[in-house]
Coordinates of N, CA and C in Angstrom, one line a residue:
M1 N -3.4 -45.2 -10.6 CA -4.1 -43.9 -10.6 C -3.2 -42.9 -9.9
H2 N -3.1 -41.7 -10.4 CA -2.2 -40.7 -9.8 C -3.0 -39.7 -9.0
M3 N -2.5 -39.3 -7.8 CA -3.1 -38.3 -7.0 C -2.0 -37.6 -6.2
D4 N -1.8 -36.3 -6.4 CA -0.8 -35.5 -5.6 C -1.7 -34.6 -4.7
I5 N -1.3 -34.6 -3.4 CA -2.0 -33.8 -2.5 C -1.0 -32.8 -1.8
Q6 N -1.4 -31.6 -1.8 CA -0.6 -30.5 -1.1 C -1.5 -29.8 -0.2
I7 N -1.1 -29.6 1.0 CA -1.9 -28.9 2.0 C -1.1 -27.6 2.4
K8 N -1.8 -26.5 2.3 CA -1.2 -25.2 2.7 C -2.1 -24.6 3.8
E9 N -1.5 -24.4 4.9 CA -2.2 -23.9 6.1 C -1.8 -22.5 6.4
D10 N -2.8 -21.6 6.5 CA -2.5 -20.2 6.9 C -3.3 -20.0 8.2
L11 N -3.4 -18.8 8.7 CA -4.0 -18.6 10.0 C -5.4 -19.3 10.2
N12 N -6.3 -18.9 9.4 CA -7.7 -19.5 9.6 C -8.1 -20.1 8.3
Q13 N -7.2 -20.4 7.4 CA -7.6 -20.9 6.1 C -6.6 -22.1 5.7
T14 N -7.2 -23.2 5.3 CA -6.5 -24.4 4.8 C -6.9 -24.6 3.4
T15 N -5.9 -24.7 2.5 CA -6.1 -25.0 1.1 C -5.5 -26.4 0.8
V16 N -6.3 -27.2 0.2 CA -5.9 -28.5 -0.2 C -5.9 -28.5 -1.7
V17 N -4.7 -28.7 -2.3 CA -4.5 -28.7 -3.7 C -4.4 -30.1 -4.2
L18 N -5.3 -30.5 -5.1 CA -5.3 -31.9 -5.6 C -4.9 -31.9 -7.0
E19 N -4.2 -32.9 -7.4 CA -3.8 -33.0 -8.8 C -3.9 -34.5 -9.2
G20 N -4.6 -34.8 -10.3 CA -4.7 -36.1 -10.8 C -6.2 -36.5 -10.9
E21 N -6.5 -37.8 -10.6 CA -7.9 -38.3 -10.7 C -8.4 -38.6 -9.3
I22 N -9.7 -38.3 -9.1 CA -10.3 -38.7 -7.8 C -11.3 -39.8 -8.1
D23 N -11.0 -41.0 -7.6 CA -11.9 -42.1 -7.9 C -11.8 -43.1 -6.7
A24 N -12.3 -44.3 -6.8 CA -12.3 -45.2 -5.7 C -11.0 -45.6 -5.2
Y25 N -9.9 -45.4 -6.0 CA -8.6 -45.8 -5.6 C -7.9 -44.6 -4.9
T26 N -8.1 -43.4 -5.4 CA -7.4 -42.3 -4.8 C -8.1 -41.5 -3.7
A27 N -9.5 -41.6 -3.6 CA -10.2 -40.9 -2.6 C -9.8 -41.3 -1.2
P28 N -9.5 -42.6 -0.9 CA -9.1 -42.9 0.5 C -7.8 -42.2 0.8
K29 N -6.9 -42.0 -0.1 CA -5.6 -41.3 0.1 C -5.9 -39.9 0.5
V30 N -6.9 -39.3 -0.2 CA -7.2 -37.9 0.1 C -7.9 -37.8 1.5
K31 N -8.8 -38.7 1.8 CA -9.4 -38.7 3.1 C -8.4 -38.9 4.2
E32 N -7.5 -39.8 4.0 CA -6.4 -40.0 5.0 C -5.6 -38.8 5.4
K33 N -5.4 -37.9 4.4 CA -4.6 -36.7 4.6 C -5.5 -35.6 5.2
V34 N -6.8 -35.5 4.7 CA -7.6 -34.4 5.1 C -8.4 -34.6 6.4
A35 N -8.8 -35.8 6.6 CA -9.7 -36.1 7.8 C -9.1 -35.6 9.1
P36 N -7.7 -35.8 9.4 CA -7.2 -35.3 10.6 C -7.3 -33.7 10.8
L37 N -7.3 -33.0 9.7 CA -7.4 -31.6 9.7 C -8.7 -31.1 10.1
L38 N -9.8 -31.9 10.0 CA -11.1 -31.5 10.2 C -11.6 -31.7 11.6
E39 N -10.9 -32.3 12.4 CA -11.3 -32.5 13.8 C -11.3 -31.1 14.5
G40 N -12.6 -30.7 14.8 CA -12.7 -29.4 15.4 C -12.4 -28.2 14.5
F41 N -12.3 -28.4 13.2 CA -11.9 -27.3 12.3 C -13.1 -26.3 12.2
T42 N -12.7 -25.0 12.4 CA -13.7 -24.0 12.3 C -13.4 -22.9 11.3
G43 N -12.3 -23.1 10.6 CA -11.9 -22.0 9.6 C -12.4 -22.2 8.3
E44 N -11.7 -21.8 7.3 CA -12.1 -21.9 5.9 C -11.3 -23.0 5.2
L45 N -12.0 -24.0 4.6 CA -11.3 -25.1 3.9 C -11.6 -24.9 2.4
I46 N -10.5 -24.8 1.7 CA -10.6 -24.6 0.2 C -10.0 -25.8 -0.5
F47 N -10.7 -26.4 -1.4 CA -10.1 -27.4 -2.3 C -9.8 -26.8 -3.6
D48 N -8.6 -26.8 -4.1 CA -8.2 -26.4 -5.4 C -8.2 -27.6 -6.3
L49 N -9.1 -27.6 -7.2 CA -9.2 -28.8 -8.2 C -8.8 -28.4 -9.6
S50 N -8.0 -27.4 -9.7 CA -7.5 -26.9 -11.0 C -6.8 -28.0 -11.8
N51 N -6.2 -28.9 -11.1 CA -5.4 -29.9 -11.8 C -6.0 -31.3 -11.7
V52 N -7.3 -31.4 -11.4 CA -8.0 -32.6 -11.3 C -8.7 -32.8 -12.7
N53 N -8.3 -33.9 -13.4 CA -8.9 -34.1 -14.7 C -10.0 -35.2 -14.8
Y54 N -10.3 -35.8 -13.6 CA -11.4 -36.8 -13.6 C -11.8 -37.0 -12.2
M55 N -13.1 -37.2 -12.0 CA -13.7 -37.5 -10.7 C -15.0 -38.3 -10.9
D56 N -15.1 -39.4 -10.1 CA -16.3 -40.2 -10.2 C -17.2 -40.0 -8.9
S57 N -18.2 -40.8 -8.7 CA -19.1 -40.6 -7.6 C -18.4 -40.8 -6.3
T58 N -17.4 -41.5 -6.2 CA -16.6 -41.7 -5.0 C -16.1 -40.3 -4.5
G59 N -15.6 -39.5 -5.5 CA -15.1 -38.2 -5.2 C -16.2 -37.3 -4.7
L60 N -17.4 -37.4 -5.4 CA -18.5 -36.5 -4.9 C -18.9 -36.9 -3.5
G61 N -18.9 -38.2 -3.2 CA -19.3 -38.6 -1.8 C -18.2 -38.1 -0.8
M62 N -17.0 -38.1 -1.2 CA -15.9 -37.7 -0.3 C -16.1 -36.2 0.0
F63 N -16.4 -35.4 -1.0 CA -16.6 -33.9 -0.8 C -17.8 -33.6 0.0
V64 N -18.9 -34.4 -0.1 CA -20.1 -34.3 0.7 C -19.8 -34.5 2.2
G65 N -19.0 -35.5 2.4 CA -18.5 -35.8 3.8 C -17.7 -34.7 4.4
F66 N -16.8 -34.2 3.6 CA -16.0 -33.0 4.1 C -16.8 -31.8 4.3
F67 N -17.7 -31.5 3.4 CA -18.6 -30.4 3.5 C -19.5 -30.5 4.8
K68 N -20.1 -31.6 5.1 CA -20.9 -31.8 6.2 C -20.1 -31.6 7.5
T69 N -18.9 -32.1 7.6 CA -18.0 -32.0 8.8 C -17.7 -30.5 9.0
V70 N -17.2 -29.8 7.9 CA -16.8 -28.4 8.1 C -18.0 -27.6 8.5
K71 N -19.2 -27.8 7.9 CA -20.4 -27.0 8.2 C -20.8 -27.3 9.6
A72 N -20.8 -28.5 10.0 CA -21.2 -28.9 11.4 C -20.3 -28.1 12.5
N73 N -19.1 -27.8 12.1 CA -18.2 -27.1 13.0 C -18.3 -25.6 12.9
G74 N -19.1 -25.1 11.9 CA -19.3 -23.7 11.7 C -18.3 -23.1 10.8
G75 N -17.5 -24.0 10.1 CA -16.5 -23.5 9.1 C -17.1 -23.2 7.8
V76 N -16.2 -22.8 6.9 CA -16.5 -22.4 5.5 C -15.9 -23.4 4.6
F77 N -16.6 -23.9 3.6 CA -16.2 -25.0 2.7 C -16.3 -24.4 1.3
R78 N -15.2 -24.5 0.5 CA -15.2 -23.9 -0.8 C -14.4 -24.8 -1.8
L79 N -15.0 -24.9 -3.0 CA -14.3 -25.6 -4.1 C -13.9 -24.6 -5.1
M80 N -12.7 -24.7 -5.7 CA -12.3 -23.7 -6.7 C -11.5 -24.5 -7.8
G81 N -11.5 -23.8 -9.0 CA -10.7 -24.3 -10.1 C -11.3 -25.5 -10.8
L82 N -12.6 -25.7 -10.7 CA -13.2 -26.9 -11.4 C -13.3 -26.7 -12.9
S83 N -12.9 -27.8 -13.6 CA -13.1 -27.8 -15.0 C -14.6 -27.8 -15.4
D84 N -14.9 -27.5 -16.6 CA -16.3 -27.6 -17.0 C -16.9 -28.9 -16.7
R85 N -16.1 -30.0 -16.9 CA -16.6 -31.3 -16.7 C -16.9 -31.6 -15.2
L86 N -16.0 -31.1 -14.3 CA -16.3 -31.3 -12.9 C -17.4 -30.4 -12.5
K87 N -17.5 -29.2 -12.9 CA -18.6 -28.3 -12.6 C -19.9 -28.9 -13.0
R88 N -20.0 -29.6 -14.1 CA -21.2 -30.2 -14.6 C -21.6 -31.3 -13.6
L89 N -20.7 -32.1 -13.1 CA -21.0 -33.1 -12.1 C -21.7 -32.5 -10.9
F90 N -21.2 -31.4 -10.4 CA -21.7 -30.8 -9.2 C -23.1 -30.2 -9.5
D91 N -23.3 -29.7 -10.8 CA -24.5 -29.1 -11.2 C -25.6 -30.2 -11.3
I92 N -25.3 -31.3 -12.0 CA -26.2 -32.4 -12.2 C -26.7 -33.0 -10.9
T93 N -25.8 -33.1 -9.9 CA -26.2 -33.7 -8.6 C -26.8 -32.8 -7.7
G94 N -26.9 -31.5 -8.0 CA -27.5 -30.5 -7.2 C -26.5 -30.0 -6.1
L95 N -25.3 -30.5 -6.0 CA -24.4 -30.1 -5.0 C -23.9 -28.6 -5.2
A96 N -23.9 -28.2 -6.5 CA -23.5 -26.8 -6.8 C -24.4 -25.8 -6.1
G97 N -25.6 -26.2 -5.8 CA -26.6 -25.3 -5.1 C -26.4 -25.2 -3.6
I98 N -25.6 -26.1 -3.0 CA -25.4 -26.1 -1.6 C -23.9 -25.8 -1.2
M99 N -23.0 -26.1 -2.1 CA -21.6 -25.9 -1.9 C -21.1 -24.6 -2.6
E100 N -20.2 -23.9 -2.0 CA -19.6 -22.7 -2.6 C -18.6 -23.2 -3.6
I101 N -18.8 -22.8 -4.9 CA -17.9 -23.2 -6.0 C -17.5 -21.9 -6.7
K102 N -16.2 -21.7 -6.7 CA -15.6 -20.5 -7.4 C -15.0 -20.9 -8.7

């Protein structure tokens, strides 16, 4: 399974650009890169999923964890670039109602 992770940090905004598939094999790789950024994180965390072509429930769980951590610190959590298929996953699970999706 392929997963490319790019992290772009600006003053108070961090953008994580993911490319590939998010599943049980690649989610730990994403967590390993992102988790250290979240310790005491109070800025804006954006995930760009424009180039993610597949995601399973492991990916949804991963984003819920990131969301909870960022919100607990008073930060802003945003997902962007979701394909119709990924957007549908967030709609069906009700996560689209609590997470900001652009």
